[in-house]
Amino acid sequence: MITINTHAEFESYLGKELGTSGWHTITQEQINKFADATIDHQWIHTDEERAKNEGPFGGTIAHGYLTVSLLPYFWHQIANVQNLKMEINYGIESMRFAQPVLVNSNVRLIAKLAGIVNLRGVTKANIGVTMEIEGQKKPAYVGEVVFLYHFLD
């Protein structure tokens, strides 16, 4: 894990890989809770029997947005950004889902600092993200997310 205390420290990583998170297993319980939270109960996610018998993947798959919602969890395993007044998940510049994540798959995040700018004392960091699926050549997704950091100094 890297530790960042200032805009200048953050900027020194421009164009570099920042790190890789630990693995996380996507369980059916997590998928079901996400379905409840988002009111998205499409059978490919929540109906284990139907997904096994009728679906193209041999079982249920995680919602794409469930995998995206794990970004802050994984990001905080990669970077410890300190000395802050505030941190904001600001946006997604791009996101391409390359492969579904099957239930009980292990996933992790690789992050790279794709861009950084000082907006009148607020750091806007564009982070290139790739979610890997253990044992798979293609990632779950590749994209770029944006965080805003208001450092104390």
Coordinates of C-alpha atoms in Angstrom, one line a residue:
M1 CA 0.0 0.0 0.0
I2 CA 1.2 3.5 -0.8
T3 CA 0.7 6.5 1.5
I4 CA 0.0 9.9 0.0
N5 CA 0.0 13.1 2.1
T6 CA 0.1 15.9 -0.4
H7 CA -0.8 16.8 -4.0
A8 CA 2.9 16.8 -4.9
E9 CA 3.3 13.2 -3.5
F10 CA 0.3 12.1 -5.5
E11 CA 1.6 13.8 -8.6
S12 CA 4.9 11.9 -8.4
Y13 CA 3.0 8.7 -9.3
L14 CA 1.6 10.1 -12.6
G15 CA 1.7 7.4 -15.3
K16 CA 2.7 4.7 -12.8
E17 CA 0.9 1.7 -11.4
L18 CA -0.2 2.4 -7.9
G19 CA -0.7 -1.1 -6.7
T20 CA -3.0 -4.1 -6.6
S21 CA -5.7 -4.9 -4.0
G22 CA -6.2 -8.2 -2.3
W23 CA -8.7 -10.7 -3.6
H24 CA -12.4 -10.6 -2.8
T25 CA -14.8 -13.5 -3.3
I26 CA -18.2 -12.5 -4.9
T27 CA -20.8 -14.6 -3.0
Q28 CA -24.4 -15.3 -3.8
E29 CA -25.3 -13.5 -0.5
Q30 CA -23.5 -10.4 -1.7
I31 CA -25.2 -10.5 -5.1
N32 CA -28.7 -11.0 -3.5
K33 CA -28.1 -8.1 -1.1
F34 CA -27.0 -5.9 -4.0
A35 CA -30.1 -6.9 -5.9
D36 CA -32.3 -5.9 -2.9
A37 CA -30.5 -2.6 -2.5
T38 CA -30.8 -1.7 -6.2
I39 CA -34.2 -3.4 -6.9
D40 CA -32.5 -5.3 -9.7
H41 CA -33.6 -8.9 -9.3
Q42 CA -32.9 -10.1 -12.9
W43 CA -32.9 -13.9 -12.7
I44 CA -29.3 -14.2 -14.2
H45 CA -28.2 -12.7 -10.8
T46 CA -30.5 -14.1 -8.2
D47 CA -32.2 -17.3 -9.4
E48 CA -29.5 -19.9 -9.0
E49 CA -31.5 -22.8 -10.5
R50 CA -32.7 -20.9 -13.5
A51 CA -29.2 -19.5 -14.1
K52 CA -27.7 -22.9 -13.8
N53 CA -30.2 -24.5 -16.2
E54 CA -31.0 -21.7 -18.7
G55 CA -28.2 -19.2 -18.4
P56 CA -25.2 -19.1 -20.6
F57 CA -22.7 -19.1 -17.7
G58 CA -23.7 -22.2 -15.7
G59 CA -24.7 -20.2 -12.7
T60 CA -25.5 -16.7 -11.5
I61 CA -23.3 -13.7 -12.2
A62 CA -22.6 -10.5 -10.3
H63 CA -24.3 -7.3 -11.4
G64 CA -21.8 -5.2 -13.3
Y65 CA -22.6 -2.3 -11.0
L66 CA -21.9 -4.5 -8.0
T67 CA -18.3 -4.9 -9.2
V68 CA -18.0 -1.2 -9.8
S69 CA -19.4 -0.4 -6.3
L70 CA -16.4 -2.3 -4.9
L71 CA -14.0 0.4 -6.2
P72 CA -13.7 2.4 -3.0
Y73 CA -13.2 -0.8 -1.0
F74 CA -10.4 -1.9 -3.3
W75 CA -8.9 1.6 -3.7
H76 CA -8.4 1.9 0.1
Q77 CA -6.3 -1.3 0.0
I78 CA -4.1 0.2 -2.6
A79 CA -3.7 3.9 -1.5
N80 CA -3.8 5.4 2.0
V81 CA -4.5 9.1 1.2
Q82 CA -4.0 11.1 4.4
N83 CA -4.0 14.7 5.5
L84 CA -7.4 15.3 4.1
K85 CA -10.3 17.7 4.8
M86 CA -12.4 15.7 2.3
E87 CA -12.4 12.9 -0.3
I88 CA -15.1 12.6 -2.9
N89 CA -16.0 9.9 -5.5
Y90 CA -16.4 12.3 -8.3
G91 CA -17.1 10.3 -11.4
I92 CA -16.4 7.7 -14.0
E93 CA -14.7 8.8 -17.1
S94 CA -15.0 5.4 -18.8
M95 CA -16.0 1.9 -18.0
R96 CA -16.0 -1.1 -20.3
F97 CA -17.3 -4.5 -19.0
A98 CA -15.2 -7.1 -20.7
Q99 CA -16.4 -10.3 -18.9
P100 CA -19.1 -11.3 -16.4
V101 CA -18.1 -12.2 -12.9
L102 CA -19.5 -15.6 -12.0
V103 CA -20.7 -16.3 -8.4
N104 CA -17.8 -17.4 -6.1
S105 CA -15.2 -15.8 -8.3
N106 CA -12.3 -14.0 -6.8
V107 CA -11.7 -10.5 -8.0
R108 CA -9.1 -7.8 -7.4
L109 CA -8.3 -4.3 -8.6
I110 CA -5.1 -2.9 -10.3
A111 CA -4.9 0.9 -10.2
K112 CA -2.7 3.4 -12.1
L113 CA -2.6 7.2 -11.9
A114 CA -3.8 8.2 -15.3
G115 CA -4.0 11.9 -14.7
I116 CA -3.9 14.5 -11.9
V117 CA -4.6 18.2 -11.7
N118 CA -4.7 20.8 -9.0
L119 CA -8.1 22.6 -9.1
R120 CA -7.5 25.7 -6.9
G121 CA -6.3 23.6 -4.0
V122 CA -8.4 20.4 -4.7
T123 CA -6.6 17.5 -6.3
K124 CA -8.5 15.8 -9.1
A125 CA -7.1 12.3 -9.6
N126 CA -8.0 10.1 -12.6
I127 CA -7.3 6.5 -11.7
G128 CA -7.1 3.8 -14.3
V129 CA -8.7 0.7 -13.0
T130 CA -8.7 -2.9 -14.1
M131 CA -10.7 -5.6 -12.2
E132 CA -9.1 -8.9 -12.6
I133 CA -10.9 -12.2 -12.2
E134 CA -8.7 -15.0 -10.8
G135 CA -7.9 -17.6 -13.4
Q136 CA -9.3 -15.6 -16.3
K137 CA -7.3 -13.8 -19.1
K138 CA -9.9 -11.1 -19.7
P139 CA -10.7 -8.6 -16.9
A140 CA -14.2 -8.0 -15.5
Y141 CA -13.8 -4.3 -16.5
V142 CA -11.3 -1.6 -17.5
G143 CA -12.0 2.0 -16.9
E144 CA -11.1 5.3 -15.4
V145 CA -12.6 6.8 -12.2
V146 CA -12.1 10.2 -10.7
F147 CA -11.6 11.1 -7.1
L148 CA -11.3 14.6 -5.6
Y149 CA -9.0 15.2 -2.6
H150 CA -8.9 18.3 -0.5
F151 CA -5.6 18.2 1.4
L152 CA -5.2 20.1 4.6
D153 CA -1.9 21.6 3.5

